[in-house]
Amino acid sequence: MLKKLFGFDKNTMNLRTELIAGLTTFMTMSYILAVNPDILSQASMDKGSVFTATALSSAVATILLAFIAKLPFALAPSMGINAFFAFTLVQGMGYSWQAALAAIFLEGIIFILISLFNIREKIVNSIPLNLRYSISVGIGMFIAFIGLKNAGIIEASPATYVTLGKFTPAALVAIFGILLSTTLLWHKVRGGLFYSIIICTLIGIPFGVTLLPDNFMPISMPQSMAPTFLKFDFAPLFSFDMMIIVLILIFMDIFNTVGTLVGTAAQAKMLDKDGNLPHMKEAMIADSVGTTFGAICGTSTVSTYVESAAGIAEGGRSGVTALTVGVLFLFALFFSPLFLLVPSAATTGSLFVVGVMMMKTIKEIKLTDLSEAMPAFTIILTMVLTYSIAEGITLGLLCYTLIKVLTGQFRQVSLTLYILSVLFVLRYIFG
């Protein structure tokens, strides 16, 4: 039954490993339950309502993926797009959050149609194999950077943009987590990343990194979604500016999803001989439905999470891992005070070590051909420097098209990639 429903093969997979992988992925990405309501509340949205929308949309999308795609990935409101929602659309351009939610809803509907007609799958398959490996490496560096930034080990600098931060208690807990995660994985301890998160959370209590509120109660009833549920304003959608916004949202979501799916699957050797991910279409449908459902509930675009790599590194290979994550998101509705205790510093070790492991695919990149190496390097470098998986992939694919044309190798570029390159240029012009 597990094989039929979730793709679990008892001959090559272990049920305990799948469950621990799901726990690890959830613990690594659970910060979204605190961060997303905080960001969207700055767009004047009700924080409690957004928390419930975040947990519920994450659960629905991830459980749907577990059933129809049978893959070990998890979904939640996308970091980056939620900031675009709050700080660009609402605060910067002056749209109401209701209009911004309507744009997210329209994006989700378009995604469903694109996914059903395999257009997004063709976009994925148009990415050259060499660049897919570089996507994996770039994501590894990106999530390691996220972990270091969240712990304050790396911080902003007006002179050098980024610099080494101070050795605060949070930084010390994070550094301990990096060393502990590495040690546990070197000794092949099953669930090592998950145990590292738990230990670091406990160690953070006396250091003041893990904060225990007064009269702490781990259980609470879910907050009402009434303030954001079905609160759409469609009128602003009938403008050129808003249509450009929807197009930008589509690009951001496509390449966040594609980058995560292809990159993490390459690291886990889940791609077929042609470098394609089985059940990609189904994974994209789950992403599309999650975005649409999330907009109805009252949150920004739902996308596949790069933190899924943490669970995959623990050995998760089937939909059982995703199902575990989805169920934990449902439990989070009732245990939100407990889950929100986990500080960012406690997840740094997992993110950093997973980044190290994802570097392994760099040996597959064809570095002897400069026309292949330069776009691959562009993806890896700009993914970190722009703090965006989407931007890294977009710039890398643009470089690939231009370099192949300039070096007389234009036949190596697919028609789909030519069309995408034109759209990328238009996106930067109008964006």
Coordinates of C-alpha atoms in Angstrom, one line a residue:
M1 CA 0.0 0.0 0.0
L2 CA 2.8 2.4 0.8
K3 CA 4.4 1.7 -2.5
K4 CA 1.2 2.4 -4.4
L5 CA 0.3 5.5 -2.5
F6 CA 3.8 7.1 -1.8
G7 CA 6.3 5.2 -4.0
F8 CA 7.9 3.5 -0.9
D9 CA 9.9 0.4 -1.9
K10 CA 10.6 -1.7 1.2
N11 CA 13.4 -3.5 -0.7
T12 CA 15.5 -0.3 -1.1
M13 CA 14.0 2.1 1.5
N14 CA 13.6 2.1 5.2
L15 CA 10.4 3.4 6.9
R16 CA 12.2 4.8 9.9
T17 CA 14.7 6.6 7.7
E18 CA 11.8 8.2 5.7
L19 CA 10.1 9.3 9.0
I20 CA 13.3 10.8 10.4
A21 CA 13.9 12.5 7.0
G22 CA 10.5 14.1 7.2
L23 CA 11.2 15.3 10.8
T24 CA 14.5 16.7 9.7
T25 CA 13.0 18.6 6.7
F26 CA 10.3 20.0 8.9
M27 CA 12.6 21.1 11.7
T28 CA 14.9 22.8 9.2
M29 CA 12.1 24.7 7.4
S30 CA 9.8 25.3 10.4
Y31 CA 11.2 28.8 10.8
I32 CA 8.7 29.8 8.0
L33 CA 6.0 29.5 10.6
A34 CA 7.5 32.4 12.5
V35 CA 9.0 34.4 9.6
N36 CA 6.1 34.4 7.1
P37 CA 3.5 35.9 9.5
D38 CA 6.1 38.5 10.6
I39 CA 6.8 39.6 7.0
L40 CA 3.2 39.7 5.8
S41 CA 2.1 41.5 8.9
Q42 CA 4.2 44.4 7.6
A43 CA 1.7 44.6 4.7
S44 CA -1.0 45.2 7.3
M45 CA -2.2 41.5 7.3
D46 CA -3.4 39.8 10.5
K47 CA -0.5 37.9 11.9
G48 CA -2.5 35.1 13.6
S49 CA -4.5 34.5 10.4
V50 CA -1.3 34.4 8.3
F51 CA 0.2 31.9 10.7
T52 CA -2.7 29.5 10.2
A53 CA -2.7 30.1 6.4
T54 CA 1.0 29.3 6.3
A55 CA 0.7 26.1 8.2
L56 CA -2.4 24.9 6.5
S57 CA -1.3 25.7 2.9
S58 CA 2.1 24.1 3.6
A59 CA 0.4 20.9 4.9
V60 CA -2.1 20.7 2.0
A61 CA 0.5 21.3 -0.7
T62 CA 3.1 18.9 0.8
I63 CA 0.6 16.1 1.4
L64 CA -0.7 16.5 -2.2
L65 CA 2.8 16.1 -3.5
A66 CA 3.3 13.0 -1.4
F67 CA 0.3 11.3 -3.0
I68 CA 0.6 12.4 -6.6
A69 CA 4.4 12.9 -7.1
K70 CA 5.6 10.4 -4.5
L71 CA 8.7 12.5 -3.9
P72 CA 10.5 13.6 -0.6
F73 CA 10.0 17.3 -1.1
A74 CA 8.2 19.8 1.1
L75 CA 6.4 23.0 0.2
A76 CA 5.6 26.3 2.1
P77 CA 5.2 30.0 1.3
S78 CA 8.4 31.0 -0.5
M79 CA 11.0 33.2 1.1
G80 CA 11.8 36.0 -1.2
I81 CA 8.4 36.1 -2.8
N82 CA 6.8 36.9 0.6
A83 CA 9.2 39.9 0.8
F84 CA 8.3 40.9 -2.8
F85 CA 4.7 40.7 -1.7
A86 CA 5.1 42.9 1.4
F87 CA 7.8 45.3 0.5
T88 CA 7.5 45.7 -3.2
L89 CA 3.8 45.3 -4.1
V90 CA 2.2 46.7 -0.9
Q91 CA 4.7 49.1 0.6
G92 CA 6.6 50.1 -2.6
M93 CA 4.0 50.2 -5.3
G94 CA 1.0 51.0 -3.1
Y95 CA -1.3 48.1 -3.8
S96 CA -3.5 46.7 -1.1
W97 CA -2.6 43.3 0.3
Q98 CA -6.0 42.2 -1.0
A99 CA -4.9 43.1 -4.6
A100 CA -1.5 41.4 -4.0
L101 CA -3.3 38.2 -2.9
A102 CA -5.5 38.4 -6.1
A103 CA -2.2 38.5 -8.1
I104 CA -1.0 35.4 -6.3
F105 CA -4.3 33.7 -6.9
L106 CA -4.1 34.4 -10.6
E107 CA -0.5 33.2 -10.7
G108 CA -1.6 29.9 -9.1
I109 CA -4.4 29.4 -11.7
I110 CA -2.0 30.0 -14.6
F111 CA 0.5 27.6 -13.0
I112 CA -2.1 24.9 -12.8
L113 CA -2.9 25.3 -16.6
I114 CA 0.9 25.4 -17.4
S115 CA 1.5 22.3 -15.4
L116 CA -1.4 20.3 -16.9
F117 CA -0.2 21.1 -20.4
N118 CA 3.4 20.2 -19.6
I119 CA 4.7 23.7 -20.4
R120 CA 6.6 24.0 -17.2
E121 CA 8.1 20.5 -17.7
K122 CA 9.3 21.6 -21.2
I123 CA 10.9 24.6 -19.5
V124 CA 12.7 22.3 -17.1
N125 CA 13.9 19.9 -19.8
S126 CA 15.2 22.8 -21.8
I127 CA 17.9 23.4 -19.2
P128 CA 21.2 21.8 -20.3
L129 CA 22.5 19.0 -18.2
N130 CA 25.7 20.8 -17.3
L131 CA 23.7 23.7 -15.9
R132 CA 21.5 21.4 -13.8
Y133 CA 24.6 20.2 -11.9
S134 CA 25.6 23.8 -11.3
I135 CA 22.2 24.5 -9.9
S136 CA 22.7 21.8 -7.3
V137 CA 26.1 23.4 -6.3
G138 CA 24.6 26.9 -6.3
I139 CA 21.7 25.8 -4.0
G140 CA 24.2 24.2 -1.7
M141 CA 26.2 27.4 -1.3
F142 CA 23.0 29.4 -1.1
I143 CA 21.4 27.4 1.8
A144 CA 24.8 27.4 3.7
F145 CA 24.9 31.2 3.3
I146 CA 21.3 31.4 4.7
G147 CA 22.3 29.4 7.7
L148 CA 25.4 31.6 8.4
K149 CA 23.3 34.8 7.9
N150 CA 20.5 33.7 10.2
A151 CA 22.9 33.0 13.0
G152 CA 24.8 36.3 12.6
I153 CA 28.0 34.6 11.6
I154 CA 27.8 36.6 8.4
E155 CA 26.3 40.1 8.6
A156 CA 25.9 43.2 6.4
S157 CA 28.6 45.7 6.0
P158 CA 28.4 49.2 4.4
A159 CA 32.0 48.9 3.2
T160 CA 32.2 45.3 1.9
Y161 CA 28.5 44.4 1.7
V162 CA 29.0 41.3 3.9
T163 CA 31.5 40.6 6.6
L164 CA 32.3 38.3 9.6
G165 CA 29.8 38.9 12.4
K166 CA 30.5 39.0 16.1
F167 CA 30.8 35.9 18.2
T168 CA 27.5 36.2 19.9
P169 CA 25.8 33.4 21.8
A170 CA 23.7 32.7 18.7
A171 CA 26.8 32.4 16.5
L172 CA 28.5 30.1 19.1
V173 CA 25.4 27.8 19.1
A174 CA 25.4 27.8 15.3
I175 CA 29.1 27.0 15.1
F176 CA 28.6 24.2 17.6
G177 CA 25.8 22.9 15.4
I178 CA 28.0 22.9 12.3
L179 CA 30.6 20.8 14.1
L180 CA 28.0 18.6 15.7
S181 CA 26.2 17.9 12.5
T182 CA 29.4 17.1 10.6
T183 CA 30.5 14.8 13.4
L184 CA 27.2 12.9 13.6
L185 CA 27.0 12.5 9.8
W186 CA 30.7 11.3 9.6
H187 CA 29.8 8.6 12.1
K188 CA 26.7 7.8 10.0
V189 CA 24.3 8.5 12.8
R190 CA 20.8 8.2 11.4
G191 CA 18.8 11.4 12.0
G192 CA 22.0 13.2 12.8
L193 CA 20.8 16.6 11.4
F194 CA 17.5 16.3 13.4
Y195 CA 19.3 15.4 16.6
S196 CA 21.7 18.4 16.0
I197 CA 18.7 20.8 15.8
I198 CA 17.2 19.4 19.0
I199 CA 20.5 19.5 20.9
C200 CA 21.3 23.1 19.7
T201 CA 17.8 24.2 20.7
L202 CA 18.3 22.9 24.2
I203 CA 21.8 24.3 24.5
G204 CA 20.4 27.7 23.4
I205 CA 18.2 28.0 26.5
P206 CA 20.9 28.8 29.1
F207 CA 22.6 31.0 26.4
G208 CA 19.5 33.1 25.9
V209 CA 19.3 32.0 22.2
T210 CA 16.2 29.8 22.8
L211 CA 13.7 32.0 24.4
L212 CA 11.1 30.6 26.8
P213 CA 8.1 32.9 27.2
D214 CA 6.5 33.6 30.6
N215 CA 3.7 31.2 31.4
F216 CA 4.7 29.1 28.4
M217 CA 2.1 26.6 27.2
P218 CA 3.0 24.4 24.3
I219 CA -0.6 23.8 23.1
S220 CA -3.0 26.4 21.7
M221 CA -6.0 26.4 19.4
P222 CA -5.4 27.5 15.7
Q223 CA -5.9 31.2 15.0
S224 CA -8.9 32.1 12.8
M225 CA -8.3 32.7 9.1
A226 CA -11.3 35.0 8.8
P227 CA -9.3 38.2 8.5
T228 CA -7.5 37.0 5.3
F229 CA -9.7 34.1 3.9
L230 CA -10.9 34.9 0.4
K231 CA -10.0 38.6 0.7
F232 CA -9.3 39.4 -2.9
D233 CA -9.4 42.7 -4.8
F234 CA -9.4 41.8 -8.5
A235 CA -9.9 45.3 -9.9
P236 CA -6.2 46.3 -10.0
L237 CA -5.4 43.1 -12.1
F238 CA -6.8 44.8 -15.2
S239 CA -3.8 47.1 -15.6
F240 CA -0.5 46.6 -17.5
D241 CA 1.6 47.1 -14.4
M242 CA -0.2 44.3 -12.5
M243 CA 0.1 41.9 -15.5
I244 CA 3.8 42.5 -15.5
I245 CA 3.8 41.7 -11.8
V246 CA 2.0 38.5 -12.4
L247 CA 4.6 37.6 -15.1
I248 CA 7.4 38.3 -12.6
L249 CA 5.7 36.2 -10.0
I250 CA 5.5 33.3 -12.5
F251 CA 9.2 33.5 -13.3
M252 CA 10.2 33.7 -9.7
D253 CA 8.0 30.7 -8.7
I254 CA 9.0 28.6 -11.8
F255 CA 12.7 28.9 -11.1
N256 CA 12.6 28.6 -7.4
T257 CA 10.7 25.3 -7.9
V258 CA 12.7 24.1 -10.8
G259 CA 16.0 25.0 -9.1
T260 CA 15.0 23.2 -5.9
L261 CA 13.6 20.1 -7.6
V262 CA 16.5 19.6 -10.0
G263 CA 19.3 20.7 -7.7
T264 CA 18.4 18.6 -4.7
A265 CA 17.4 15.6 -6.9
A266 CA 20.8 15.7 -8.6
Q267 CA 22.6 15.7 -5.3
A268 CA 20.5 12.6 -4.2
K269 CA 21.0 10.9 -7.6
M270 CA 17.2 10.8 -8.2
L271 CA 17.5 12.0 -11.8
D272 CA 17.2 9.5 -14.7
K273 CA 19.9 8.9 -17.3
D274 CA 18.8 11.9 -19.2
G275 CA 19.1 14.2 -16.1
N276 CA 15.3 14.5 -15.7
L277 CA 13.3 14.1 -12.5
P278 CA 10.6 11.5 -12.6
H279 CA 7.1 12.8 -11.7
M280 CA 8.2 16.4 -12.3
K281 CA 4.7 17.2 -13.7
E282 CA 3.0 16.0 -10.6
A283 CA 5.4 17.9 -8.4
M284 CA 4.6 21.1 -10.3
I285 CA 0.9 20.5 -10.0
A286 CA 1.2 20.2 -6.2
D287 CA 3.1 23.5 -6.2
S288 CA 0.5 25.2 -8.4
V289 CA -2.4 24.0 -6.3
G290 CA -0.6 25.0 -3.1
T291 CA -0.1 28.5 -4.4
T292 CA -3.8 28.8 -5.3
F293 CA -5.0 27.3 -2.0
G294 CA -2.5 29.5 -0.1
A295 CA -3.8 32.7 -1.7
I296 CA -7.4 31.7 -0.8
C297 CA -6.3 31.2 2.8
G298 CA -4.3 34.4 2.9
T299 CA -0.6 33.9 2.2
S300 CA 1.9 34.5 -0.6
T301 CA 3.2 32.0 -3.2
V302 CA 3.7 28.4 -2.0
S303 CA 6.8 26.8 -3.5
T304 CA 9.1 23.8 -3.1
Y305 CA 11.6 24.3 -0.3
V306 CA 15.3 24.0 -0.7
E307 CA 15.4 22.8 2.9
S308 CA 14.0 19.5 1.5
A309 CA 17.7 18.8 0.9
A310 CA 18.1 18.2 4.6
G311 CA 15.6 15.4 4.7
I312 CA 17.0 13.9 1.4
A313 CA 20.4 14.0 3.0
E314 CA 19.0 11.8 5.8
G315 CA 17.9 9.2 3.2
G316 CA 14.4 10.3 2.4
R317 CA 13.5 9.1 -1.1
S318 CA 9.7 8.6 -1.2
G319 CA 6.4 10.4 -0.6
V320 CA 6.4 9.1 3.0
T321 CA 9.0 11.8 3.8
A322 CA 6.7 14.5 2.3
L323 CA 3.7 13.0 4.1
T324 CA 5.5 13.3 7.4
V325 CA 6.3 16.9 6.8
G326 CA 2.7 17.7 5.8
V327 CA 1.3 16.0 9.0
L328 CA 3.7 17.9 11.2
F329 CA 2.5 21.2 9.6
L330 CA -1.0 20.2 10.6
F331 CA 0.2 19.4 14.2
A332 CA 1.9 22.8 14.2
L333 CA -1.5 24.4 14.1
F334 CA -2.0 23.2 17.7
F335 CA 1.6 23.3 18.9
S336 CA 2.8 26.5 17.4
P337 CA 4.3 27.9 20.7
L338 CA 6.5 24.8 20.9
F339 CA 7.7 24.7 17.3
L340 CA 8.4 28.4 17.4
L341 CA 11.0 27.8 20.2
V342 CA 13.5 26.5 17.6
P343 CA 15.9 29.5 16.9
S344 CA 17.5 30.0 13.5
A345 CA 20.9 29.3 15.1
A346 CA 19.8 25.8 15.8
T347 CA 19.2 25.0 12.1
T348 CA 22.5 26.5 10.9
G349 CA 24.4 23.3 11.3
S350 CA 22.0 21.3 9.1
L351 CA 21.9 24.0 6.4
F352 CA 25.7 24.3 6.3
V353 CA 26.4 20.6 6.2
V354 CA 23.8 20.0 3.5
G355 CA 25.4 22.7 1.5
V356 CA 28.7 20.9 1.8
M357 CA 27.2 17.6 0.6
M358 CA 25.5 19.3 -2.4
M359 CA 28.9 20.5 -3.6
K360 CA 29.7 16.9 -4.7
T361 CA 28.0 17.4 -8.0
I362 CA 30.6 20.1 -9.0
K363 CA 32.8 17.2 -10.3
E364 CA 30.1 16.5 -13.0
I365 CA 30.3 20.0 -14.5
K366 CA 32.2 20.2 -17.7
L367 CA 34.7 22.8 -16.8
T368 CA 37.1 22.3 -19.7
D369 CA 34.8 24.0 -22.2
L370 CA 34.6 27.7 -21.3
S371 CA 31.2 28.1 -23.1
E372 CA 29.8 25.6 -20.6
A373 CA 31.9 26.6 -17.5
M374 CA 31.1 30.3 -17.7
P375 CA 27.2 29.9 -17.5
A376 CA 27.6 27.3 -14.8
F377 CA 29.9 29.6 -12.7
T378 CA 27.4 32.4 -13.3
I379 CA 24.6 30.3 -11.7
I380 CA 26.7 29.3 -8.7
L381 CA 28.0 32.8 -8.0
T382 CA 24.9 34.9 -8.6
M383 CA 22.6 32.6 -6.7
V384 CA 24.5 33.6 -3.6
L385 CA 25.3 37.2 -4.4
T386 CA 21.7 38.0 -5.4
Y387 CA 20.3 36.0 -2.6
S388 CA 17.9 34.3 -5.1
I389 CA 17.8 30.9 -6.7
A390 CA 15.5 32.3 -9.4
E391 CA 17.9 35.1 -10.3
G392 CA 20.9 32.8 -10.4
I393 CA 19.2 30.4 -12.8
T394 CA 17.8 33.2 -15.0
L395 CA 21.2 34.9 -15.4
G396 CA 23.0 31.6 -16.0
L397 CA 20.6 30.5 -18.7
L398 CA 20.8 33.9 -20.4
C399 CA 24.6 33.6 -20.3
Y400 CA 24.4 30.1 -21.8
T401 CA 22.3 31.3 -24.7
L402 CA 24.4 34.4 -25.5
I403 CA 27.7 32.5 -25.2
K404 CA 26.6 29.7 -27.4
V405 CA 25.4 32.2 -30.1
L406 CA 28.6 34.2 -29.9
T407 CA 30.8 31.1 -30.2
G408 CA 28.9 29.7 -33.2
Q409 CA 27.3 26.9 -31.2
F410 CA 23.8 28.2 -31.5
R411 CA 22.4 24.8 -32.6
Q412 CA 23.1 23.6 -29.0
V413 CA 20.4 26.0 -27.7
S414 CA 16.9 24.7 -27.8
L415 CA 14.0 26.7 -29.2
T416 CA 12.4 26.8 -25.8
L417 CA 15.6 28.3 -24.3
Y418 CA 15.7 30.9 -27.0
I419 CA 12.1 31.9 -26.2
L420 CA 12.9 31.9 -22.5
S421 CA 15.9 34.1 -23.0
V422 CA 13.8 36.7 -24.8
L423 CA 11.3 36.6 -22.0
F424 CA 14.1 37.0 -19.4
V425 CA 15.3 40.1 -21.1
L426 CA 11.8 41.5 -21.2
R427 CA 11.4 40.7 -17.5
Y428 CA 14.5 42.7 -16.6
I429 CA 13.4 45.6 -18.8
F430 CA 9.9 45.8 -17.4
G431 CA 10.7 44.5 -13.9

